[in-house]
Short mmCIF file of C-alpha atoms in Angstrom, two decimals:
data_model
loop_
_atom_site.label_atom_id
_atom_site.label_comp_id
_atom_site.label_asym_id
_atom_site.label_seq_id
_atom_site.Cartn_x
_atom_site.Cartn_y
_atom_site.Cartn_z
CA GLU A 7 92.22 157.05 30.52
CA THR A 8 90.64 159.61 32.87
CA GLY A 9 87.16 159.85 31.37
CA VAL A 10 85.60 158.00 34.29
CA THR A 11 87.16 158.23 37.73
CA GLN A 12 86.32 156.30 40.87
CA THR A 13 87.28 156.83 44.49
CA PRO A 14 88.49 155.22 46.59
CA ARG A 15 90.37 152.63 44.57
CA HIS A 16 90.55 150.26 47.53
CA LEU A 17 88.28 150.02 50.57
CA VAL A 18 88.27 147.70 53.55
CA MET A 19 85.27 147.92 55.83
CA GLY A 20 83.62 146.04 58.63
CA MET A 21 80.08 144.76 58.42
CA THR A 22 78.77 147.54 60.67
CA ASN A 23 80.46 150.39 58.80
CA LYS A 24 78.87 152.88 56.45
CA LYS A 25 80.88 154.01 53.46
CA SER A 26 80.31 155.52 50.03
CA LEU A 27 81.83 154.91 46.64
CA LYS A 28 82.11 157.83 44.25
CA CYS A 29 82.16 157.92 40.47
CA GLU A 30 82.62 160.93 38.22
CA GLN A 31 82.51 161.02 34.43
CA HIS A 32 84.04 163.79 32.34
CA LEU A 33 82.66 162.63 28.99
CA GLY A 34 79.40 164.54 28.88
CA HIS A 35 77.39 161.32 28.96
CA ASN A 36 73.78 161.09 30.08
CA ALA A 37 73.76 157.59 31.58
CA MET A 38 75.73 156.04 34.42
CA TYR A 39 75.94 152.50 35.72
CA TRP A 40 77.13 150.45 38.69
CA TYR A 41 78.45 146.94 38.10
CA LYS A 42 79.71 144.29 40.50
CA GLN A 43 82.53 141.98 39.46
CA SER A 44 83.14 139.01 41.74
CA ALA A 45 85.79 136.38 41.26
CA LYS A 46 84.77 133.75 38.71
CA LYS A 47 81.44 135.44 37.98
CA PRO A 48 80.26 137.52 35.03
CA LEU A 49 79.96 141.25 35.41
CA GLU A 50 76.64 141.96 37.10
CA LEU A 51 74.70 145.11 36.37
CA MET A 52 73.41 146.67 39.59
CA PHE A 53 71.89 150.05 38.76
CA VAL A 54 71.30 152.27 35.75
CA TYR A 55 70.72 156.02 35.82
CA ASN A 56 69.55 157.90 32.76
CA PHE A 57 69.48 161.69 33.06
CA LYS A 58 69.75 161.31 36.87
CA GLU A 59 66.72 159.04 37.00
CA GLN A 60 67.11 155.44 38.10
CA THR A 61 65.87 153.22 35.28
CA GLU A 62 67.18 149.86 36.43
CA ASN A 63 67.59 148.16 39.78
CA ASN A 64 68.72 144.62 39.15
CA SER A 65 67.29 143.13 42.34
CA VAL A 66 70.09 144.61 44.40
CA PRO A 67 69.82 144.28 48.22
CA SER A 68 68.86 147.44 50.04
CA ARG A 69 72.21 147.57 51.83
CA PHE A 70 73.42 149.10 48.54
CA SER A 71 71.91 152.54 47.98
CA PRO A 72 72.73 154.49 44.82
CA GLU A 73 72.56 158.24 44.41
CA CYS A 74 72.87 160.28 41.25
CA PRO A 75 72.77 164.04 41.99
CA ASN A 76 73.57 164.98 38.37
CA SER A 77 74.60 163.36 35.11
CA SER A 78 78.29 163.53 35.99
CA HIS A 79 78.29 162.04 39.47
CA LEU A 80 77.20 158.71 40.85
CA PHE A 81 77.49 157.36 44.37
CA LEU A 82 77.00 153.97 45.92
CA HIS A 83 76.25 154.13 49.63
CA LEU A 84 77.11 151.00 51.55
CA HIS A 85 75.86 149.90 54.96
CA THR A 86 75.77 146.65 56.92
CA LEU A 87 77.47 144.75 54.13
CA GLN A 88 78.27 141.05 54.18
CA PRO A 89 81.61 139.37 53.41
CA GLU A 90 80.13 138.02 50.16
CA ASP A 91 79.77 141.62 49.00
CA SER A 92 83.54 141.80 48.64
CA ALA A 93 84.17 142.46 44.95
CA LEU A 94 85.33 144.97 42.39
CA TYR A 95 82.69 147.66 41.93
CA LEU A 96 82.82 149.27 38.53
CA CYS A 97 81.18 152.46 37.40
CA ALA A 98 80.49 153.12 33.73
CA SER A 99 78.94 155.87 31.64
CA SER A 100 77.54 156.14 28.14
CA GLN A 101 75.73 158.50 25.82
CA ARG A 102 72.42 156.73 25.70
CA THR A 103 70.84 157.58 22.38
CA SER A 104 69.98 154.03 21.37
CA GLY A 105 70.38 150.51 22.63
CA THR A 106 73.83 150.23 21.09
CA ASP A 107 75.77 152.87 23.02
CA THR A 108 79.31 152.16 24.13
CA GLN A 109 80.02 152.07 27.84
CA TYR A 110 83.19 153.54 29.32
CA PHE A 111 84.33 152.01 32.58
CA GLY A 112 86.14 153.54 35.51
CA PRO A 113 89.07 151.78 37.19
CA GLY A 114 86.84 150.32 39.88
CA THR A 115 86.86 150.19 43.67
CA ARG A 116 88.20 146.98 45.19
CA LEU A 117 85.99 146.40 48.24
CA THR A 118 86.79 143.99 51.03
CA VAL A 119 84.21 143.38 53.74
CA LEU A 120 85.57 141.86 56.93
CA GLY B 3 68.08 140.48 29.37
CA GLN B 4 69.60 138.46 26.57
CA GLN B 5 72.01 135.77 27.71
CA VAL B 6 75.35 134.93 26.12
CA MET B 7 77.75 132.11 26.85
CA GLN B 8 81.45 132.29 26.14
CA ILE B 9 83.82 129.45 25.39
CA PRO B 10 86.42 128.57 26.34
CA GLN B 11 86.61 129.98 29.84
CA TYR B 12 90.42 129.83 29.75
CA GLN B 13 92.77 129.94 26.80
CA HIS B 14 96.50 129.25 27.20
CA VAL B 15 98.31 130.25 24.03
CA GLN B 16 101.88 129.95 22.86
CA GLU B 17 103.23 133.30 21.76
CA GLY B 18 102.92 133.60 18.01
CA GLU B 19 100.00 131.21 17.69
CA ASP B 20 96.42 132.02 16.74
CA PHE B 21 93.31 131.40 18.80
CA THR B 22 89.57 132.00 18.71
CA THR B 23 87.05 132.66 21.44
CA TYR B 24 83.33 132.25 20.93
CA CYS B 25 80.18 133.92 22.18
CA ASN B 26 76.92 132.02 21.76
CA SER B 27 73.25 132.65 22.39
CA SER B 28 70.08 130.64 21.99
CA THR B 29 68.21 133.74 20.84
CA THR B 30 68.79 136.27 18.08
CA LEU B 31 70.95 139.10 19.30
CA SER B 32 70.39 142.74 18.44
CA ASN B 33 74.12 143.45 18.63
CA ILE B 34 77.34 142.20 20.17
CA GLN B 35 80.02 144.24 21.87
CA TRP B 36 83.48 142.99 22.81
CA TYR B 37 85.50 144.29 25.75
CA LYS B 38 88.97 143.51 27.01
CA GLN B 39 90.00 143.62 30.67
CA ARG B 40 93.70 143.47 31.44
CA PRO B 41 94.75 141.88 34.76
CA GLY B 42 94.04 144.40 37.53
CA GLY B 43 92.29 146.69 35.07
CA HIS B 44 88.78 147.52 33.96
CA PRO B 45 86.80 146.53 30.85
CA VAL B 46 87.69 148.54 27.76
CA PHE B 47 85.44 148.62 24.71
CA LEU B 48 86.92 147.00 21.60
CA ILE B 49 84.23 146.73 18.95
CA GLN B 50 80.52 146.54 18.24
CA LEU B 51 78.84 144.32 15.65
CA VAL B 52 75.28 144.92 14.52
CA LYS B 53 74.72 143.41 11.09
CA SER B 54 74.27 139.76 10.21
CA GLY B 55 77.56 138.25 8.99
CA GLU B 56 79.48 141.39 9.87
CA VAL B 57 83.26 141.12 10.05
CA LYS B 58 85.50 143.79 11.53
CA LYS B 59 89.25 143.83 11.95
CA GLN B 60 91.51 145.65 14.36
CA LYS B 61 95.12 144.85 13.50
CA ARG B 62 95.54 141.20 14.60
CA LEU B 63 91.98 140.93 15.98
CA THR B 64 89.10 139.78 13.77
CA PHE B 65 85.55 140.00 15.06
CA GLN B 66 82.66 138.23 13.40
CA PHE B 67 78.89 138.23 13.90
CA GLY B 68 77.10 135.09 12.76
CA GLU B 69 74.65 135.06 9.88
CA ALA B 70 71.81 134.15 12.24
CA LYS B 71 73.00 136.77 14.78
CA LYS B 72 73.16 134.11 17.48
CA ASN B 73 76.90 133.90 17.84
CA SER B 74 80.06 135.88 17.53
CA SER B 75 83.75 135.14 17.51
CA LEU B 76 87.02 136.90 18.22
CA HIS B 77 90.07 135.56 16.41
CA ILE B 78 93.56 136.74 17.35
CA THR B 79 96.48 135.97 15.08
CA ALA B 80 100.14 135.83 16.10
CA THR B 81 99.35 136.19 19.81
CA GLN B 82 101.57 138.58 21.76
CA THR B 83 102.08 139.01 25.49
CA THR B 84 100.09 142.25 25.25
CA ASP B 85 97.02 140.14 24.40
CA VAL B 86 96.88 138.80 27.96
CA GLY B 87 93.58 139.54 29.71
CA THR B 88 89.94 138.58 29.79
CA TYR B 89 87.82 139.13 26.71
CA PHE B 90 84.10 139.65 27.29
CA CYS B 91 81.28 139.69 24.83
CA ALA B 92 78.18 141.61 25.82
CA VAL B 93 74.75 142.28 24.43
CA ASN B 94 73.50 145.83 24.67
CA ASP B 95 69.71 145.90 24.95
CA TYR B 96 69.58 149.25 26.74
CA LYS B 97 71.67 147.51 29.38
CA LEU B 98 74.76 145.38 28.98
CA SER B 99 74.53 141.66 29.66
CA PHE B 100 78.04 140.23 29.80
CA GLY B 101 79.28 136.76 29.11
CA ALA B 102 81.57 135.14 31.68
CA GLY B 103 84.64 135.98 29.60
CA THR B 104 87.61 134.09 28.17
CA THR B 105 90.78 134.58 30.18
CA VAL B 106 93.85 134.45 27.97
CA THR B 107 97.37 133.68 29.15
CA VAL B 108 100.38 133.65 26.84
CA ARG B 109 103.46 131.43 27.05
CA ALA B 110 106.55 133.20 25.82
#
């Protein structure tokens, strides 16, 4: 599946580094999402963008900064992260016409914070 | 958001056997979606249930939404090694709230 792509697929960074995760969807959807998946924890919704506007921030620490320049691209800027932020970060998109839209996930970025 | 709990957390199945995983809520759910995540992969949408008592089938997978819309189940018959992975239920209320998932392993 190549509908939603994410780069990089793997990232190792120190706590003082600044890095960005990129997500691109080729499905013509109007909504994009960032999720965090930690070991032994449910998928956690982080941010929701609908038509480039942020509609949900699920109490995410400010060291995570999302950016959505258009409906096809989504970024997650990372700075001064903590080791507990190590996780799989998943991007998803959907065509948000109702509360029952299907979300399509990208392959994720496996992040390790040293 | 609406909360869902999944049981069991782990399911070890002999190849060829059947098993069921459950998704429960204390509140009435507007809908239930099921996703499958293979080891090292990402969640992939399987099905959505909206109506009370709804039953949908996909080959060996049978999905059911309870009459009271407070629970759902996924039943897999004649388990194969390709069924390995984690199965998540999720409620879509303009944002997805996932259960913790049932991780399935298969003994050949």
